[in-house]
Each structure stands twice: as C-alpha cells, then as structure tokens.
PDB file of C-alpha atoms in Angstrom:
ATOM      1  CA  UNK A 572       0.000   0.000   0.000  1.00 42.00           C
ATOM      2  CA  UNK A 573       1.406   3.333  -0.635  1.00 47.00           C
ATOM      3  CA  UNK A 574       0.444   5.310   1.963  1.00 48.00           C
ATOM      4  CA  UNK A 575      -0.741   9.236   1.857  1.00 49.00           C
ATOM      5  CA  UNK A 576       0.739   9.227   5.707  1.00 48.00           C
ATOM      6  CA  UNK A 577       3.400  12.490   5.865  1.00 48.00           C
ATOM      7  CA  UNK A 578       6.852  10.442   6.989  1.00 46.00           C
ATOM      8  CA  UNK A 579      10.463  12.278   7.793  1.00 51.00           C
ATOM      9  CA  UNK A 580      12.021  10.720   4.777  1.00 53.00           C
ATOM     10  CA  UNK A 581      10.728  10.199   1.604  1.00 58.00           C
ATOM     11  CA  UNK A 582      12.232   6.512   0.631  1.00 64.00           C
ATOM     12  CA  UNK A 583      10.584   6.120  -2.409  1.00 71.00           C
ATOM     13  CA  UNK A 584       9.682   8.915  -5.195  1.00 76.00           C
ATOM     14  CA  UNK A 585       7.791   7.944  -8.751  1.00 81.00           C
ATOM     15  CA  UNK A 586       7.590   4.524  -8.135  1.00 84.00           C
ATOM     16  CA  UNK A 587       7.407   2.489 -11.230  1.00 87.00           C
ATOM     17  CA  UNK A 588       7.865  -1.417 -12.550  1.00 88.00           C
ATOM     18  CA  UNK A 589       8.229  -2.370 -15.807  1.00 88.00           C
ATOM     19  CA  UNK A 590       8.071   1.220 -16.838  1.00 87.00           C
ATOM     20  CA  UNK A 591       4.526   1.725 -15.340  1.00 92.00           C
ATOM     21  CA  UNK A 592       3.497   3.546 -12.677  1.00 91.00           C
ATOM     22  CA  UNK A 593       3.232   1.375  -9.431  1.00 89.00           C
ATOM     23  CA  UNK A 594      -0.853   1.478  -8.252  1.00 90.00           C
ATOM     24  CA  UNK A 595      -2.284   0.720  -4.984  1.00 84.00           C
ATOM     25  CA  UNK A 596      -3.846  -2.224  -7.076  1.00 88.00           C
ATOM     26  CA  UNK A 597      -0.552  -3.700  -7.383  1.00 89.00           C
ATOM     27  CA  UNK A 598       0.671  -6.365  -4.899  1.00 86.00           C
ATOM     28  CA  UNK A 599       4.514  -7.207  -4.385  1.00 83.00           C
ATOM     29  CA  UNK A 600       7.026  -9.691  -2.292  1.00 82.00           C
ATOM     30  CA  UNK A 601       8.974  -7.744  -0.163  1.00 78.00           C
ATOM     31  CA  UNK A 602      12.537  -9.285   0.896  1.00 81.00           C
ATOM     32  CA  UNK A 603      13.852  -8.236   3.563  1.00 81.00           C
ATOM     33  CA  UNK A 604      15.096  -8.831   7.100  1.00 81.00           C
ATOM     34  CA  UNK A 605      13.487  -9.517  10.266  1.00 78.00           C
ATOM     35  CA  UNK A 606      14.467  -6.327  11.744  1.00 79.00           C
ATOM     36  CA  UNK A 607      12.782  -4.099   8.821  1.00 77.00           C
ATOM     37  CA  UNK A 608       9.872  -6.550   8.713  1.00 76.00           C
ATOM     38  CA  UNK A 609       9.316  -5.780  12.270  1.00 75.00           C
ATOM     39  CA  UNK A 610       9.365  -2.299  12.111  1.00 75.00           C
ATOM     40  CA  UNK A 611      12.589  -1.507  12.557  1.00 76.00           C
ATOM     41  CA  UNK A 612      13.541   1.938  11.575  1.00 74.00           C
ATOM     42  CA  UNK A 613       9.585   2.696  10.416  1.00 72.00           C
ATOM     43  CA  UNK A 614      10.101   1.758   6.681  1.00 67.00           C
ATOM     44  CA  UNK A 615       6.911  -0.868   6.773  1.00 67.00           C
ATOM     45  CA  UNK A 616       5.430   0.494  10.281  1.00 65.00           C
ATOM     46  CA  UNK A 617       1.952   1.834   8.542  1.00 67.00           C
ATOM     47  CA  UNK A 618       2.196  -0.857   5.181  1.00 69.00           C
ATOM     48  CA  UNK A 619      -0.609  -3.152   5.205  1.00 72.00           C
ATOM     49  CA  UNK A 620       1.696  -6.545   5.434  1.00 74.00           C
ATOM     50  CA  UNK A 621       1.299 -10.564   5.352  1.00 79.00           C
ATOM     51  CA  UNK A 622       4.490 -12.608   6.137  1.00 81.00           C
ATOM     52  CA  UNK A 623       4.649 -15.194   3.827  1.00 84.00           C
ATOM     53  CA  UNK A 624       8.146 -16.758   5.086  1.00 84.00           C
ATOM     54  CA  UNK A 625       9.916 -16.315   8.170  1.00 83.00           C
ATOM     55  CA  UNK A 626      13.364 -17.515   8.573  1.00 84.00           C
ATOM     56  CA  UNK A 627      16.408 -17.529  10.904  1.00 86.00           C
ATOM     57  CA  UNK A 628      18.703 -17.617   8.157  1.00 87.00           C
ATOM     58  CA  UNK A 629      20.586 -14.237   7.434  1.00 86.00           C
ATOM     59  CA  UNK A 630      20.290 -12.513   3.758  1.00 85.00           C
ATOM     60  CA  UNK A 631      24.254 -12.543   3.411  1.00 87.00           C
ATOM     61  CA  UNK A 632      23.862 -16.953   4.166  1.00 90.00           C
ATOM     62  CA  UNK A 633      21.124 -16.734   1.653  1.00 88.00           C
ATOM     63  CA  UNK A 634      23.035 -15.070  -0.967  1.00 87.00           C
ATOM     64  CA  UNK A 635      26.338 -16.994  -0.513  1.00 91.00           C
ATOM     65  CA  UNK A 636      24.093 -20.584  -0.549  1.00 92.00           C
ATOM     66  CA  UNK A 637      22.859 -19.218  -4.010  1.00 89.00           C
ATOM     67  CA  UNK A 638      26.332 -18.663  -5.303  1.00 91.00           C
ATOM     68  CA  UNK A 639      27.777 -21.654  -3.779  1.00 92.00           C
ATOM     69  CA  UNK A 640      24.641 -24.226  -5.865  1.00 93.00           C
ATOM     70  CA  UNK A 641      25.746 -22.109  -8.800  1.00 91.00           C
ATOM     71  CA  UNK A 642      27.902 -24.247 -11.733  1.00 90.00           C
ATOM     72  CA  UNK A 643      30.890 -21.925 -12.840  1.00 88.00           C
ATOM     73  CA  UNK A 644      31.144 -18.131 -12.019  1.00 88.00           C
ATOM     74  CA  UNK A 645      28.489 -15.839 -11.796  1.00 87.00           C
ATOM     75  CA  UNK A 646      28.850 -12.942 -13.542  1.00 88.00           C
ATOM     76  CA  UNK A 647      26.485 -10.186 -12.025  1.00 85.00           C
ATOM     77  CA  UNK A 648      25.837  -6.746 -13.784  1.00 86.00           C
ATOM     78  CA  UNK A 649      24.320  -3.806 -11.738  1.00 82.00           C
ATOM     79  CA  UNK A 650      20.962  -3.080 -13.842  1.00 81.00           C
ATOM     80  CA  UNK A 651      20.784   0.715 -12.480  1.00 77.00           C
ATOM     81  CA  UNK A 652      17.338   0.998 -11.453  1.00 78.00           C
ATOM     82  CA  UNK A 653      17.396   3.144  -8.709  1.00 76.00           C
ATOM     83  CA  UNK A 654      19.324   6.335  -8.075  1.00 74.00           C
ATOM     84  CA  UNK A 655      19.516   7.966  -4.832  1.00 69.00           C
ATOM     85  CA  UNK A 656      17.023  11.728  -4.938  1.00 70.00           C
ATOM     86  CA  UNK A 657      18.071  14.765  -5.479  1.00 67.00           C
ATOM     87  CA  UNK A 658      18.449  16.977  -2.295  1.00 69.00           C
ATOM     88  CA  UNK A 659      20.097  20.298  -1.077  1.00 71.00           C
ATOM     89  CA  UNK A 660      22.753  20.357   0.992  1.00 71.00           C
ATOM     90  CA  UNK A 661      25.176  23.030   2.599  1.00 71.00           C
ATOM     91  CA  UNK A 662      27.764  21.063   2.246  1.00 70.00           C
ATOM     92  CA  UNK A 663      29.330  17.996   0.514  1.00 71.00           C
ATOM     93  CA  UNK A 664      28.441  14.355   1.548  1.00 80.00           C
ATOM     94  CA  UNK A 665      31.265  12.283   2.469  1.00 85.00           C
ATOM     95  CA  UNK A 666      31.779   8.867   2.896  1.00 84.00           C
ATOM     96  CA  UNK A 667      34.455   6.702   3.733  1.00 86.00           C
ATOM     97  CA  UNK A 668      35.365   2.914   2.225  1.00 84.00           C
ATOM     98  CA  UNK A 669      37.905   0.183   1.956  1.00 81.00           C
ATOM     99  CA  UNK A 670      40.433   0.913  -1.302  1.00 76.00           C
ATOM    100  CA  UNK A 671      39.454  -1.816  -3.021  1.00 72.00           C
ATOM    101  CA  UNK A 672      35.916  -0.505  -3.649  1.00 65.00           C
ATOM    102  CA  UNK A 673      37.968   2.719  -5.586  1.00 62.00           C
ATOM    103  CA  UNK A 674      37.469   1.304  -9.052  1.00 62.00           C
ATOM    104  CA  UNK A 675      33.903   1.050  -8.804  1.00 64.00           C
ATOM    105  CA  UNK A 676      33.757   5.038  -7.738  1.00 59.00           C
ATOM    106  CA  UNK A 677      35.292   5.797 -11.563  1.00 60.00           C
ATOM    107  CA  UNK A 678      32.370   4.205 -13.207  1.00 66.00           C
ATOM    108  CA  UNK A 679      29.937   6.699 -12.164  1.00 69.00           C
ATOM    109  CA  UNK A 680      29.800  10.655 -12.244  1.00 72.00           C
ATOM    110  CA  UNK A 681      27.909  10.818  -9.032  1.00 76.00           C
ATOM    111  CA  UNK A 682      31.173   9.916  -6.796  1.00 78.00           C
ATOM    112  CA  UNK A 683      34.533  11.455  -6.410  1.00 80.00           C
ATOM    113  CA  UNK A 684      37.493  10.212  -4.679  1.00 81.00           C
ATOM    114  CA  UNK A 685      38.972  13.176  -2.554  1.00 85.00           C
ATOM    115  CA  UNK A 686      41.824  11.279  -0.457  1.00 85.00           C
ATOM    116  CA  UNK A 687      43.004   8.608   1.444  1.00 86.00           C
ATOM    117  CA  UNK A 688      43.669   8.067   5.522  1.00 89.00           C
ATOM    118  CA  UNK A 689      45.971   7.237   7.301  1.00 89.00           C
ATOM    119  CA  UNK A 690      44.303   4.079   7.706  1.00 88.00           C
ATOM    120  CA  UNK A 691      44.497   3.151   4.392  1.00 86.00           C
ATOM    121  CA  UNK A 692      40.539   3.419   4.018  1.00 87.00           C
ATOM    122  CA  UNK A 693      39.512   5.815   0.358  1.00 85.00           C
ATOM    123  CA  UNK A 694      36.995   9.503   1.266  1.00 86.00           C
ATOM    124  CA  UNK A 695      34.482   9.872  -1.121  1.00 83.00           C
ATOM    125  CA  UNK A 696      31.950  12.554  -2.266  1.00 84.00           C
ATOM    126  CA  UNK A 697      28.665  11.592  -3.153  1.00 80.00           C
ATOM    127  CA  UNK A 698      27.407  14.398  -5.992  1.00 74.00           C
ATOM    128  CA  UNK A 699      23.511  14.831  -5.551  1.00 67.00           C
ATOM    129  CA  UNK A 700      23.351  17.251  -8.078  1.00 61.00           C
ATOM    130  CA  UNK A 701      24.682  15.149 -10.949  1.00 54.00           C
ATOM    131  CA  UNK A 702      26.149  18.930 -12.637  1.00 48.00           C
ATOM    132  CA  UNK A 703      28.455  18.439 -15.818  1.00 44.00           C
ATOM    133  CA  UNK A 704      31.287  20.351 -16.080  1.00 44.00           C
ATOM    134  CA  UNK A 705      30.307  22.871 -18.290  1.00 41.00           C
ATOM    135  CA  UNK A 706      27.852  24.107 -15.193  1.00 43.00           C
ATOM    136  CA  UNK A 707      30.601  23.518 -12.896  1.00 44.00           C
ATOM    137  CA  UNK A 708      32.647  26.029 -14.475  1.00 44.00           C
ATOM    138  CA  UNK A 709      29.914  28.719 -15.468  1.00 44.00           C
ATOM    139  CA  UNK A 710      28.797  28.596 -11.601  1.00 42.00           C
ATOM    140  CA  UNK A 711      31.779  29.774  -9.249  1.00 39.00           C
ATOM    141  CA  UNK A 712      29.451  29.696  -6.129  1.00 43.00           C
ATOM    142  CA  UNK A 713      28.630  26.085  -7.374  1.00 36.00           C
ATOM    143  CA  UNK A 714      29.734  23.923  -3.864  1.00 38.00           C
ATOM    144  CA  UNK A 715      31.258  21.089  -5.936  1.00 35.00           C
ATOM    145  CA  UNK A 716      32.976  23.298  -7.896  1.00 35.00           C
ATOM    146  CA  UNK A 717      35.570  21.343 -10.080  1.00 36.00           C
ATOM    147  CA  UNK A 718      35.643  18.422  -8.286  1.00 39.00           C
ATOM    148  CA  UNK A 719      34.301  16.225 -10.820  1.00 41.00           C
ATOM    149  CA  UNK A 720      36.724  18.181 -13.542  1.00 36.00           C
ATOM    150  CA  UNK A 721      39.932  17.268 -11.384  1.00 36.00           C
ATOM    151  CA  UNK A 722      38.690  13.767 -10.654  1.00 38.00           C
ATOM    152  CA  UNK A 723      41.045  12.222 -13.553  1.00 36.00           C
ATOM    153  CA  UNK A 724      44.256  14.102 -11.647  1.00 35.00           C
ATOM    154  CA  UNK A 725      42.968  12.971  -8.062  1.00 37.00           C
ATOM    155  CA  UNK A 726      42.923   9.591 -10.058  1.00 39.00           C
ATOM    156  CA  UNK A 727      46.085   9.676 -11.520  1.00 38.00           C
ATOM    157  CA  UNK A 728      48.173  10.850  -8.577  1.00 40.00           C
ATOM    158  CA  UNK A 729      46.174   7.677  -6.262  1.00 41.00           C
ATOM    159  CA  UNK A 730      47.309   5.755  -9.179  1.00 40.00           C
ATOM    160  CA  UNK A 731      51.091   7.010  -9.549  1.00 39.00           C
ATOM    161  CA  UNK A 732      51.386   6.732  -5.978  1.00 37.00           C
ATOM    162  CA  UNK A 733      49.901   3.466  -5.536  1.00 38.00           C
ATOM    163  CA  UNK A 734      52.669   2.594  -8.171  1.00 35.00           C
ATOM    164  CA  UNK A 735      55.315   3.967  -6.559  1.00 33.00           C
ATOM    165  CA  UNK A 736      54.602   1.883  -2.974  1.00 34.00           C
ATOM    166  CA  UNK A 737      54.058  -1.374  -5.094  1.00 35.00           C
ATOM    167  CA  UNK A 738      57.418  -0.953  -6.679  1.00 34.00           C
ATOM    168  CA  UNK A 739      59.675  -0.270  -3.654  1.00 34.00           C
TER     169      UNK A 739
END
C-alpha cells in the first residue's frame, strides 16, 4: 500500500515497474530482514503486510548458498534501477570505504574520490546534483565546484602513488 501518511524521509519517489506507474492495485514480495519486517527503523510500520516466510537464516547466508549451488562463475551486472534523490545540501556528503571498492567510484559521475587516511581506508563525495562540467565552471558559487573536472588528476596521482609503494 502506498500510503498518503506524511513520513520524515521520503524513501521512495515515482515509483514504477516495468516502466509503469506502481498502483495501490498492485501487490509485491517484499525481501527483507526480520528487523525491517518488524518495524525496525519505520520503513513498513503503517504498510498493510502478510508474512509469507519467516526464517532464521541471514540474507548474506542466503546469498552466498545461491552462489555456492551455482555451476561456474556468476557474472552479475548492476541493472541501475534506482538512483539515490536529489536533495540540497550546505555542504558535501562524504563517505568513507575500503580501497578496493575505488574502481567502482570511476564508473559513475555521481562519486569522487577526494583522499586517502591514514588508515588506508579511500573519502568519497557523493554528488547529488549530478552537474556536468560545463555548469561547474559557469557557476563559481557552485559547492562542488571542479571536483568532478579534477577527478582524472585525483585519479592519476592515487594511481602514480599506488605505483610507486608497489614498486619499492
């Protein structure tokens, strides 16, 4: 049921499947854990709702069961059907994540690698505005201002460095 009830956070914003707008007609499985089920964090706390399964397994066991019955690799492709809203901010949103996920920040516009820690852990940005560069540039008050346009040198000097430690 989508309900008409005013909530803090809007999680969901035109709602389609198949390239249709979702109705209140329309019925759906739901996956997810107990703790959401249950109310947890009010995502399903006014949703008219029927478990049909209840388990004890966790979805992480689930998924590696799956993989593990599978013959040969799997080779799964994101299918990019959701994005995160647009919103305002006063600042940028930052976000911080193990190196090895840095490769998979290049393939979109929407993040920006800004540095590294001491720990060895990669800072992000997360661009809700989704600007190209020509705006960038034409806006000087812009708050990501050139960010995305110096990504590729932020990229090459991670990269130069990273070959420089792996050759000593």
């Amino acid at each position: 049921m989508l309900s008409d009830t005013p909530i803090k956070s809007i999680y969901f914003k035109d709602l389609t499947y198949n390239g249709a707008d979702v109705t209140e007609e329309q019925e759906f499985l739901v996956v997810t854990n107990n703790y959401r089920a249950g109310g947890g964090g009010g995502h399903l706390a006014d949703a008219e709702q029927e478990t049909i399964l209840a388990s004890t397994d966790e979805n992480r066991h689930i998924i590696i069961d799956y993989i593990m019955e599978q013959d040969g690799p799997i080779s799964p492709e994101p299918t990019d059907n959701w994005k995160l809203s647009d919103i305002e901010t006063n600042g940028d949103v930052i976000f911080v994540s193990p190196s090895e996920a840095e490769s998979s920040a290049y393939e979109t516009d929407e993040i920006d690698y800004l540095r590294e820690t001491e720990n060895g852990m990669d800072v992000f940005a997360y661009r809700f505005d989704k600007t190209d560069e020509e705006d960038d540039e034409e806006d000087s008050e812009h708050p990501r201002k050139g960010i995305g346009k110096n990504r590729s040198t932020l990229v090459k000097k991670k990269n130069q460095i990273m070959l420089k430690d792996q050759s000593e």
